[in-house]
Amino acid sequence: MWLVILRRLTSTAVVVLGVVVLVFLLIHLIPGDPVDVMLGESAQTADREALRVSLGLDKPVIDQLIIYIKGLINFDLGRSLHSQQPITALLAERLPATIELALAALLVTLVLALPLGLIAAARHNTAWDQGAMAFSLLGVSIPNFWMGPLLILVFALWLGWFPVSGREEAGAVILPALTLGTSLSAILARMIRSSVLEVLGENFVRTAYAKGLSRRQVLIRHALPNALLPVITILGLQLGTLLAGAVITETVFSWPGIGLLTIEAIQSRDYPVVQACVLLIALTYVVINSFTDLLYALIDPRIRVGT
Amino acid sequence: MQLWFPVFILTLWAVFGIAAPWLSLDPNSIHLERILATPMASGGLGYDDLGRPLFDRLAAGATTSFLVAFWVVSLSSIFGTLIGSFSAYVGGVWDRLLTHVIDLFLAFPGILLAIALAGILGPGIENVVIALTIVGWVGYARLARAQVLSLKTRDHVLAAVALGVPRARVVRAHLLPLISAPLIVEATFGVASVVIAEAGLSFLGLGVQPPEASWGSMVRDGTRYLLVAPHMVIVPGLAMVVVVLAVNLLGDRLRDRLDVKSIANQP
């Protein structure tokens, strides 16, 4: 078991290092001179040189990378070019909003996907099943940036139930969480359905029926817990999609989280902030995935044996 | 659902995608007296905030999304398949290195890397294609690698190698035909995700630049006039959803027909 954890942690560390290097290299992908792009053509030579030195762009790339990694270890991501604030403070200020949105969206996803998937599997090949799968196909096909405005139009402008955007008013989280959660629940419902269908063919389900349990008891107590194992992995993967989707959803609803910060930073050409946001989201994703893998190995003894 | 629906929609999309320049459309013409006119008031699909006809812009948006989808899916499937099958077939150090690279790209969730790349490369349709290709090849590479790994010790491949057939020919004539079915299914679903990704980037202002039309930027323009001119959001979004739905339906059908398992719903 410890060997599994150790191996998993090493491979995570390698990926983390790779992500850091890739994100560091992003700034070198800027066509032409990054300093020109950030300051504009009309900037004074002295200003340019000052920025170049403060970003460390006058040093060789390898030295820059080492400085960048050293900074990361000390939680020092540099300063925003735009507001001159330390980037870590900017991120800390925006993080609670994104976490709130992500948790609310996750709740929406589970509340929608669990019953949908279960009903579709329990009533396999009936109108219920087809209805649930049609919803799922539709959910996959509707992008966040269309779903969001439609929800605003109906529930905020016409019905006036929720605020249009921002985070100050009560209930403001509901529409963005619905936007993010619906598309994820569409995929998850499909997974739960096929996973439950698979489990329903197993011997222990037949045994459960044979000892006289009702259909409901078999489904809820025997089939579902076993079917949820693979679903945990999917959920971990989806949390990443959720974080990336948050960039668009936060923009739609002016939700002041990390995603909106990313877009604002891109628009004001504040590349150090862009780098920091991308790094934060990607690293969260990597860590969550490693954690789900480990959790999976802890819950399911078959996987431990397998590795 | 019947197959005629996706085929009809996709043919329509392709016709607008390819033939739009010859259809005498006027997506940038301005009719000041019809600013924000709804379909009910003006006929057709209505007009946008600058008084431009929405139908013509919709068609121009179809061209944008079709071209981006065509280039991104072609480029990323070709590069991905080549890299993936090379990695699996050659094996050894190359395979380990390329697997790490693939894992690294998979460490970025969804569209995030594309947003970062498009943001840094700057807006424009070419940069959208570049950004989405850099993100997109990984899926094909992973799939091709897994397929070749399972096929390369099959008897017919070993026989070809024993007969002295050159490596490139083994891959082309004995491996690629066998791995093409799952790759075609993957590419079909890839079209849907590229259409959404392109529109998403354009929605964020990172895609095509005004006055060029994209369904994503049309939705974005519309969000400012939701109450007075909801058609500005509804029309382009509906077009996009119908195309994506058609592609997904076709992909489901192809998967059943070609009997490809286990690649369903990969991100």
XYZ file of C-alpha atoms in Angstrom:
574
model
C 0.000 0.000 0.000
C 2.736 2.459 0.954
C 4.482 1.590 -2.259
C 1.363 2.559 -4.234
C 1.156 5.898 -2.419
C 4.859 6.567 -2.883
C 4.759 5.716 -6.589
C 1.703 7.873 -7.101
C 3.305 10.808 -5.257
C 6.480 10.585 -7.341
C 4.589 10.624 -10.607
C 2.504 13.534 -9.321
C 5.687 15.418 -8.468
C 7.010 14.864 -12.004
C 3.787 16.161 -13.548
C 3.741 19.149 -11.174
C 7.279 20.056 -12.199
C 6.306 19.676 -15.866
C 3.286 21.920 -15.433
C 5.416 24.571 -13.725
C 7.959 24.512 -16.574
C 5.260 24.658 -19.247
C 3.487 27.573 -17.561
C 6.818 29.323 -17.118
C 7.516 28.891 -20.834
C 4.139 30.412 -21.769
C 5.530 33.926 -21.424
C 8.213 33.054 -23.967
C 5.545 32.124 -26.509
C 4.508 35.751 -26.815
C 5.265 36.683 -30.412
C 8.047 39.270 -30.481
C 9.343 40.935 -27.355
C 7.121 40.316 -24.298
C 8.098 43.686 -22.859
C 6.871 45.451 -26.022
C 3.576 43.588 -25.851
C 3.058 44.458 -22.200
C 4.009 48.137 -22.360
C 2.956 48.979 -25.908
C 5.041 50.431 -28.711
C 5.271 53.942 -27.331
C 6.965 53.079 -24.026
C 10.214 54.760 -23.017
C 13.411 52.748 -23.354
C 14.169 53.214 -19.663
C 10.747 51.837 -18.666
C 11.250 48.859 -20.917
C 14.611 48.050 -19.439
C 13.231 48.460 -15.922
C 10.413 46.000 -16.661
C 12.797 43.632 -18.385
C 15.044 43.553 -15.342
C 12.177 43.314 -12.850
C 10.726 40.337 -14.742
C 14.204 38.849 -14.980
C 13.920 38.655 -18.772
C 17.504 39.915 -19.167
C 18.875 36.678 -17.739
C 19.306 33.328 -19.520
C 16.143 31.184 -19.666
C 17.488 28.521 -17.305
C 18.292 31.143 -14.636
C 14.821 32.608 -15.075
C 13.279 29.174 -14.548
C 15.286 28.602 -11.368
C 14.264 32.005 -10.021
C 10.638 31.261 -10.915
C 10.675 27.910 -9.101
C 12.433 29.425 -6.070
C 9.728 32.079 -5.935
C 7.013 29.426 -6.139
C 8.478 27.525 -3.213
C 8.280 30.710 -1.139
C 4.756 31.452 -2.405
C 6.121 34.491 -4.184
C 4.618 34.824 -7.649
C 5.823 38.327 -8.305
C 3.702 41.407 -8.697
C 0.863 42.270 -11.017
C 1.982 44.621 -13.805
C -1.396 46.269 -13.688
C -2.155 46.936 -10.030
C 1.353 46.384 -8.610
C -0.173 44.165 -5.916
C 1.571 40.911 -5.010
C -0.035 38.159 -7.139
C -0.476 35.814 -4.177
C -2.666 38.462 -2.516
C -4.717 38.805 -5.717
C -5.233 35.046 -5.898
C -6.121 34.779 -2.199
C -8.681 37.525 -2.653
C -10.373 35.734 -5.575
C -10.067 32.134 -4.429
C -13.059 31.976 -2.016
C -15.469 32.975 -4.787
C -14.236 30.214 -7.085
C -14.335 27.617 -4.316
C -17.884 28.652 -3.426
C -18.942 28.381 -7.083
C -17.198 25.028 -7.568
C -18.798 23.472 -4.483
C -22.245 24.772 -5.400
C -21.830 23.456 -8.962
C -20.677 20.098 -7.651
C -23.801 19.926 -5.497
C -25.989 20.703 -8.519
C -24.151 18.035 -10.515
C -24.709 15.317 -7.910
C -28.322 16.252 -7.214
C -29.130 16.071 -10.926
C -26.927 13.187 -12.026
C -27.544 10.606 -9.285
C -31.323 10.276 -9.700
C -31.107 10.647 -13.499
C -28.485 7.936 -13.899
C -30.154 5.630 -11.424
C -33.611 5.972 -12.979
C -32.210 5.486 -16.464
C -30.478 2.279 -15.382
C -33.349 0.949 -13.281
C -35.820 1.491 -16.117
C -33.421 0.479 -18.843
C -34.814 0.835 -22.388
C -37.988 2.630 -21.339
C -39.152 6.166 -21.987
C -37.510 7.169 -18.665
C -34.189 5.916 -19.888
C -34.522 7.641 -23.255
C -35.630 10.863 -21.587
C -32.679 10.869 -19.217
C -30.258 10.139 -22.037
C -31.798 12.817 -24.259
C -31.303 15.308 -21.428
C -27.744 14.100 -21.112
C -27.023 14.538 -24.834
C -28.557 18.003 -24.748
C -26.560 18.911 -21.648
C -23.311 17.918 -23.341
C -24.189 19.938 -26.428
C -25.146 23.219 -24.719
C -22.071 25.294 -23.910
C -21.802 27.300 -20.677
C -21.635 30.635 -22.442
C -25.041 30.064 -24.006
C -26.702 28.357 -21.058
C -25.615 31.226 -18.784
C -27.200 34.087 -20.761
C -30.387 32.033 -21.278
C -30.692 31.438 -17.523
C -30.077 35.144 -16.906
C -32.756 36.028 -19.444
C -35.401 33.734 -17.957
C -34.681 33.704 -14.220
C -33.074 37.087 -13.650
C -34.616 39.410 -16.236
C -38.070 37.956 -16.910
C -38.876 36.302 -13.577
C -36.579 38.424 -11.426
C -35.836 35.570 -9.020
C -32.053 35.903 -8.941
C -29.532 38.705 -9.479
C -28.131 39.064 -13.007
C -24.472 39.022 -12.041
C -21.916 39.696 -9.327
C -21.617 38.034 -5.955
C -22.944 40.570 -3.431
C -26.646 39.750 -3.495
C -28.175 36.686 -1.881
C -28.746 33.758 -4.204
C -26.255 35.077 -6.732
C -24.428 31.747 -6.773
C -27.481 29.795 -7.966
C -27.474 30.671 -11.670
C -23.719 30.229 -12.247
C -23.813 26.970 -10.272
C -26.715 25.729 -12.403
C -24.843 26.704 -15.572
C -21.698 24.838 -14.560
C -23.466 21.945 -12.894
C -25.936 21.028 -15.635
C -23.356 20.241 -18.303
C -21.299 18.172 -15.872
C -24.341 16.294 -14.598
C -25.133 15.327 -18.190
C -21.845 13.447 -18.504
C -21.989 12.061 -14.984
C -25.549 10.745 -15.429
C -24.369 8.728 -18.444
C -21.488 7.285 -16.437
C -23.703 6.378 -13.478
C -26.204 4.743 -15.810
C -23.679 2.505 -17.542
C -21.923 1.732 -14.277
C -25.173 0.716 -12.529
C -26.214 -1.342 -15.563
C -22.937 -3.211 -15.378
C -23.300 -3.907 -11.660
C -26.913 -5.064 -12.078
C -25.654 -8.070 -14.023
C -23.376 -9.217 -11.183
C -23.920 -12.298 -9.051
C -24.302 -10.445 -5.758
C -27.254 -8.560 -7.187
C -28.903 -11.850 -8.088
C -28.168 -13.096 -4.554
C -29.752 -9.984 -3.097
C -32.873 -10.547 -5.168
C -32.843 -14.230 -4.245
C -32.931 -13.512 -0.540
C -36.081 -11.580 -1.157
C -35.023 -7.934 -1.109
C -37.206 -5.458 -2.916
C -36.066 -3.800 -6.114
C -35.579 -0.503 -4.340
C -33.406 -2.062 -1.637
C -31.263 -3.882 -4.188
C -30.760 -0.727 -6.214
C -30.013 1.675 -3.378
C -28.162 -0.593 -0.933
C -26.368 -3.066 -3.189
C -26.042 -1.787 -6.740
C -25.447 1.921 -6.181
C -22.532 1.759 -3.695
C -20.667 -0.620 -5.988
C -21.492 1.381 -9.073
C -20.204 4.572 -7.453
C -16.581 3.394 -7.355
C -15.722 4.220 -10.968
C -17.861 7.325 -10.665
C -15.464 8.772 -8.074
C -12.684 8.852 -10.660
C -14.928 10.556 -13.187
C -15.907 13.095 -10.551
C -12.243 13.887 -9.905
C -11.656 14.401 -13.610
C -14.770 16.519 -13.837
C -13.687 18.800 -11.047
C -10.918 19.919 -13.397
C -13.372 20.517 -16.218
C -15.395 22.435 -13.685
C -12.467 24.696 -12.828
C -11.721 25.335 -16.505
C -15.418 25.870 -17.219
C -15.437 28.359 -14.366
C -13.299 30.695 -16.500
C -16.156 31.082 -18.981
C -18.992 30.887 -16.463
C -17.384 33.476 -14.185
C -17.034 35.776 -17.184
C -20.721 35.349 -18.077
C -21.871 36.199 -14.556
C -19.064 38.630 -13.582
C -18.399 36.245 -10.701
C -15.235 37.604 -9.046
C -13.210 34.384 -8.960
C -9.949 33.069 -10.386
C -11.506 32.533 -13.821
C -12.592 36.136 -14.200
C -9.177 37.227 -12.928
C -7.571 35.154 -15.716
C -9.641 36.853 -18.409
C -9.119 40.326 -16.918
C -5.382 39.669 -16.810
C -5.352 38.499 -20.452
C -7.223 41.631 -21.491
C -4.856 43.960 -19.634
C -1.825 41.941 -20.828
C -0.855 41.242 -17.261
C 1.016 38.054 -18.171
C 2.492 37.215 -14.743
C -1.068 37.109 -13.391
C -2.214 34.942 -16.334
C 0.620 32.531 -15.598
C -0.245 32.416 -11.906
C -3.946 31.729 -12.553
C -3.262 28.968 -15.085
C -0.713 27.441 -12.723
C -3.130 27.522 -9.793
C -5.973 25.883 -11.743
C -3.749 23.232 -13.349
C -2.028 22.328 -10.073
C -5.364 22.073 -8.262
C -6.484 19.699 -11.003
C -3.342 17.555 -10.751
C -3.568 17.355 -6.969
C -7.287 16.485 -7.009
C -6.679 13.739 -9.554
C -3.843 12.168 -7.594
C -5.977 12.358 -4.498
C -8.927 10.621 -6.193
C -6.592 7.911 -7.486
C -5.321 7.278 -3.982
C -8.797 7.389 -2.510
C -9.876 4.887 -5.116
C -7.034 2.553 -4.172
C -7.939 2.917 -0.497
C -11.605 2.106 -1.038
C -11.254 -0.680 -3.576
C -8.891 -3.488 -2.547
C -8.882 -4.903 -6.097
C -6.896 -1.948 -7.338
C -4.249 -2.311 -4.657
C -3.727 -5.908 -5.674
C -3.568 -4.930 -9.309
C -0.685 -2.494 -8.990
C -33.133 9.641 -33.696
C -32.976 9.150 -37.434
C -29.725 9.634 -39.263
C -31.153 12.153 -41.708
C -31.244 14.887 -39.081
C -27.504 15.033 -38.340
C -26.622 14.495 -42.003
C -28.939 17.293 -43.117
C -27.666 19.742 -40.461
C -24.025 18.965 -41.118
C -24.435 19.251 -44.885
C -26.043 22.643 -44.385
C -23.191 23.677 -42.082
C -20.562 22.488 -44.566
C -22.301 24.297 -47.465
C -22.305 27.558 -45.506
C -18.818 26.830 -44.268
C -17.361 26.404 -47.732
C -19.625 28.393 -50.032
C -20.356 31.481 -47.920
C -18.076 33.768 -49.967
C -20.171 33.041 -53.084
C -23.586 33.359 -51.474
C -23.685 37.174 -51.799
C -24.055 37.585 -48.064
C -23.518 40.939 -46.434
C -22.568 40.239 -42.816
C -20.965 43.661 -42.335
C -23.573 45.854 -43.983
C -25.140 48.319 -41.568
C -28.809 49.252 -41.552
C -29.070 52.030 -38.997
C -32.855 52.104 -39.032
C -32.984 48.423 -38.008
C -30.658 48.466 -34.987
C -31.659 45.688 -32.532
C -34.720 44.870 -34.650
C -36.224 41.530 -33.585
C -37.158 38.833 -36.100
C -40.808 39.636 -35.462
C -40.371 43.297 -36.329
C -38.063 42.975 -39.321
C -38.477 39.516 -40.802
C -35.600 37.092 -41.312
C -33.581 36.540 -38.169
C -33.507 40.166 -37.059
C -30.624 42.639 -36.756
C -27.856 43.171 -34.198
C -26.756 46.169 -32.124
C -25.038 47.779 -35.141
C -27.939 47.056 -37.476
C -26.247 44.147 -39.247
C -28.477 41.324 -40.551
C -28.269 38.353 -38.209
C -28.845 35.739 -40.898
C -25.789 36.873 -42.864
C -23.709 37.004 -39.708
C -24.913 33.553 -38.767
C -23.725 32.239 -42.134
C -20.370 34.004 -41.747
C -20.111 32.479 -38.262
C -20.749 29.060 -39.800
C -17.752 29.636 -42.067
C -15.556 30.520 -39.102
C -16.565 27.516 -37.032
C -16.405 25.138 -39.997
C -12.918 26.260 -41.028
C -11.585 26.150 -37.473
C -13.125 22.717 -36.865
C -11.790 21.402 -40.170
C -8.234 22.593 -39.592
C -8.011 21.761 -35.907
C -9.450 18.261 -36.264
C -7.357 17.477 -39.363
C -4.107 18.799 -37.934
C -4.492 17.406 -34.438
C -5.668 13.971 -35.608
C -2.770 13.679 -38.073
C -0.118 14.861 -35.613
C -1.648 12.940 -32.725
C -1.911 9.676 -34.664
C 1.622 9.966 -36.008
C 3.118 10.769 -32.611
C 1.050 8.172 -30.760
C 1.694 5.307 -33.153
C 5.381 6.210 -33.449
C 5.675 6.238 -29.657
C 4.027 2.849 -29.237
C 5.719 1.203 -32.201
C 9.262 2.315 -31.449
C 8.865 1.908 -27.696
C 11.765 2.296 -25.250
C 13.045 5.729 -24.283
C 10.967 7.505 -26.935
C 7.798 5.940 -25.644
C 8.531 6.858 -22.042
C 9.388 10.435 -23.021
C 6.289 10.905 -25.168
C 4.061 9.343 -22.515
C 5.336 11.939 -20.061
C 4.639 14.708 -22.572
C 1.099 13.368 -23.117
C 0.521 13.146 -19.350
C 1.767 16.698 -18.990
C -0.720 18.040 -21.533
C -3.502 16.019 -19.944
C -2.685 17.726 -16.642
C -4.322 20.896 -17.953
C -8.058 20.649 -17.563
C -10.334 21.160 -20.565
C -10.113 24.426 -22.386
C -7.786 26.134 -19.864
C -4.558 25.663 -21.832
C -6.290 26.829 -25.021
C -7.476 29.977 -23.207
C -3.967 30.660 -21.928
C -2.362 30.015 -25.333
C -4.906 32.072 -27.251
C -4.545 34.848 -24.674
C -0.795 34.901 -25.037
C -0.531 34.375 -28.798
C -3.059 37.151 -29.281
C -6.453 37.055 -30.983
C -7.067 35.904 -34.550
C -8.365 32.824 -36.309
C -4.901 31.343 -36.997
C -3.971 31.560 -33.336
C -7.233 29.871 -32.393
C -6.335 26.995 -34.726
C -2.807 26.820 -33.284
C -4.008 26.917 -29.670
C -6.700 24.284 -30.169
C -4.340 22.017 -32.136
C -1.711 22.191 -29.383
C -4.406 21.126 -26.943
C -6.142 18.682 -29.276
C -3.429 16.324 -30.557
C -3.022 14.686 -27.147
C -6.316 12.790 -27.252
C -5.507 11.208 -30.630
C -1.947 10.439 -29.563
C -3.098 8.652 -26.441
C -5.682 6.656 -28.372
C -3.343 5.739 -31.255
C -0.630 4.743 -28.792
C -2.930 2.446 -26.838
C -4.239 0.857 -30.040
C -0.816 0.273 -31.592
C 0.501 -1.150 -28.312
C -2.206 -3.786 -28.356
C -1.782 -4.525 -32.064
C 1.941 -4.529 -32.622
C 2.458 -8.104 -31.418
C -0.341 -9.502 -33.576
C 0.712 -12.279 -35.910
C 0.200 -10.376 -39.147
C 2.416 -7.539 -37.922
C 5.114 -9.917 -36.708
C 4.920 -11.723 -40.054
C 5.363 -8.463 -41.939
C 8.356 -7.531 -39.774
C 9.845 -11.003 -40.277
C 9.475 -10.605 -44.033
C 11.590 -7.459 -43.821
C 8.885 -4.905 -44.530
C 10.187 -1.423 -43.641
C 8.874 0.115 -40.410
C 7.029 2.975 -42.057
C 5.211 0.531 -44.312
C 4.303 -1.754 -41.409
C 2.700 1.183 -39.635
C 0.961 2.492 -42.740
C -0.257 -0.759 -44.269
C -0.669 -3.096 -41.302
C -1.415 -0.937 -38.282
C -3.142 2.291 -39.342
C -6.063 0.579 -41.121
C -6.832 -1.339 -37.944
C -6.724 1.660 -35.628
C -8.646 4.000 -37.943
C -12.147 3.129 -36.664
C -11.716 4.405 -33.088
C -9.774 7.405 -34.384
C -12.601 8.329 -36.760
C -15.082 8.172 -33.880
C -12.752 10.262 -31.716
C -12.392 12.803 -34.541
C -16.168 13.037 -34.927
C -16.639 13.910 -31.269
C -13.593 16.148 -31.674
C -15.515 18.279 -34.190
C -18.182 18.969 -31.550
C -15.679 19.973 -28.903
C -13.733 22.202 -31.332
C -16.927 24.012 -32.369
C -17.695 24.706 -28.695
C -14.076 25.640 -27.935
C -13.803 28.065 -30.856
C -17.057 29.745 -29.900
C -15.919 29.793 -26.265
C -12.645 31.519 -27.143
C -14.487 34.008 -29.349
C -16.976 34.584 -26.528
C -14.059 35.499 -24.277
C -12.752 37.870 -26.968
C -9.794 35.610 -27.760
C -11.035 34.317 -31.105
C -11.806 36.095 -34.361
C -11.722 39.866 -34.225
C -14.524 42.220 -35.185
C -16.001 42.710 -37.684
C -15.475 38.999 -38.461
C -18.369 36.922 -37.191
C -18.203 33.935 -34.893
C -21.148 32.345 -33.108
C -19.312 32.868 -29.828
C -18.678 36.577 -30.339
C -22.261 37.021 -31.541
C -23.498 35.567 -28.237
C -21.143 37.869 -26.374
C -22.386 40.968 -28.236
C -25.930 39.862 -27.493
C -25.480 39.495 -23.733
C -25.417 43.299 -23.455
C -28.891 43.614 -24.989
C -30.562 40.572 -23.459
C -33.781 42.323 -22.490
C -34.393 44.338 -25.684
C -32.951 41.919 -28.241
C -32.838 38.371 -26.885
C -32.675 37.053 -30.467
C -29.037 38.231 -30.624
C -28.146 35.549 -28.065
C -30.719 32.913 -28.960
C -30.086 32.692 -32.720
C -26.313 32.038 -32.815
C -26.459 29.831 -29.713
C -29.227 27.726 -31.197
C -27.268 27.299 -34.446
C -24.242 26.137 -32.463
C -26.202 23.726 -30.277
C -27.926 22.206 -33.305
C -24.583 21.623 -35.051
C -22.982 20.183 -31.901
C -26.003 17.984 -31.260
C -25.889 16.713 -34.846
C -22.183 15.909 -34.560
C -22.710 14.082 -31.262
C -25.612 12.069 -32.691
C -23.506 11.139 -35.699
C -20.639 10.179 -33.390
C -22.916 7.926 -31.335
C -24.134 6.269 -34.514
C -20.624 5.806 -35.882
C -19.471 4.331 -32.591
C -22.272 1.770 -32.670
C -21.708 1.032 -36.344
C -17.942 0.673 -36.123
C -18.329 -1.161 -32.805
C -15.844 0.992 -30.959
C -15.983 0.597 -27.211
C -14.493 2.335 -24.231
C -13.680 5.713 -25.737
C -17.072 7.164 -25.005
C -17.199 10.606 -23.434
C -13.534 11.176 -23.057
C -12.848 14.790 -22.178
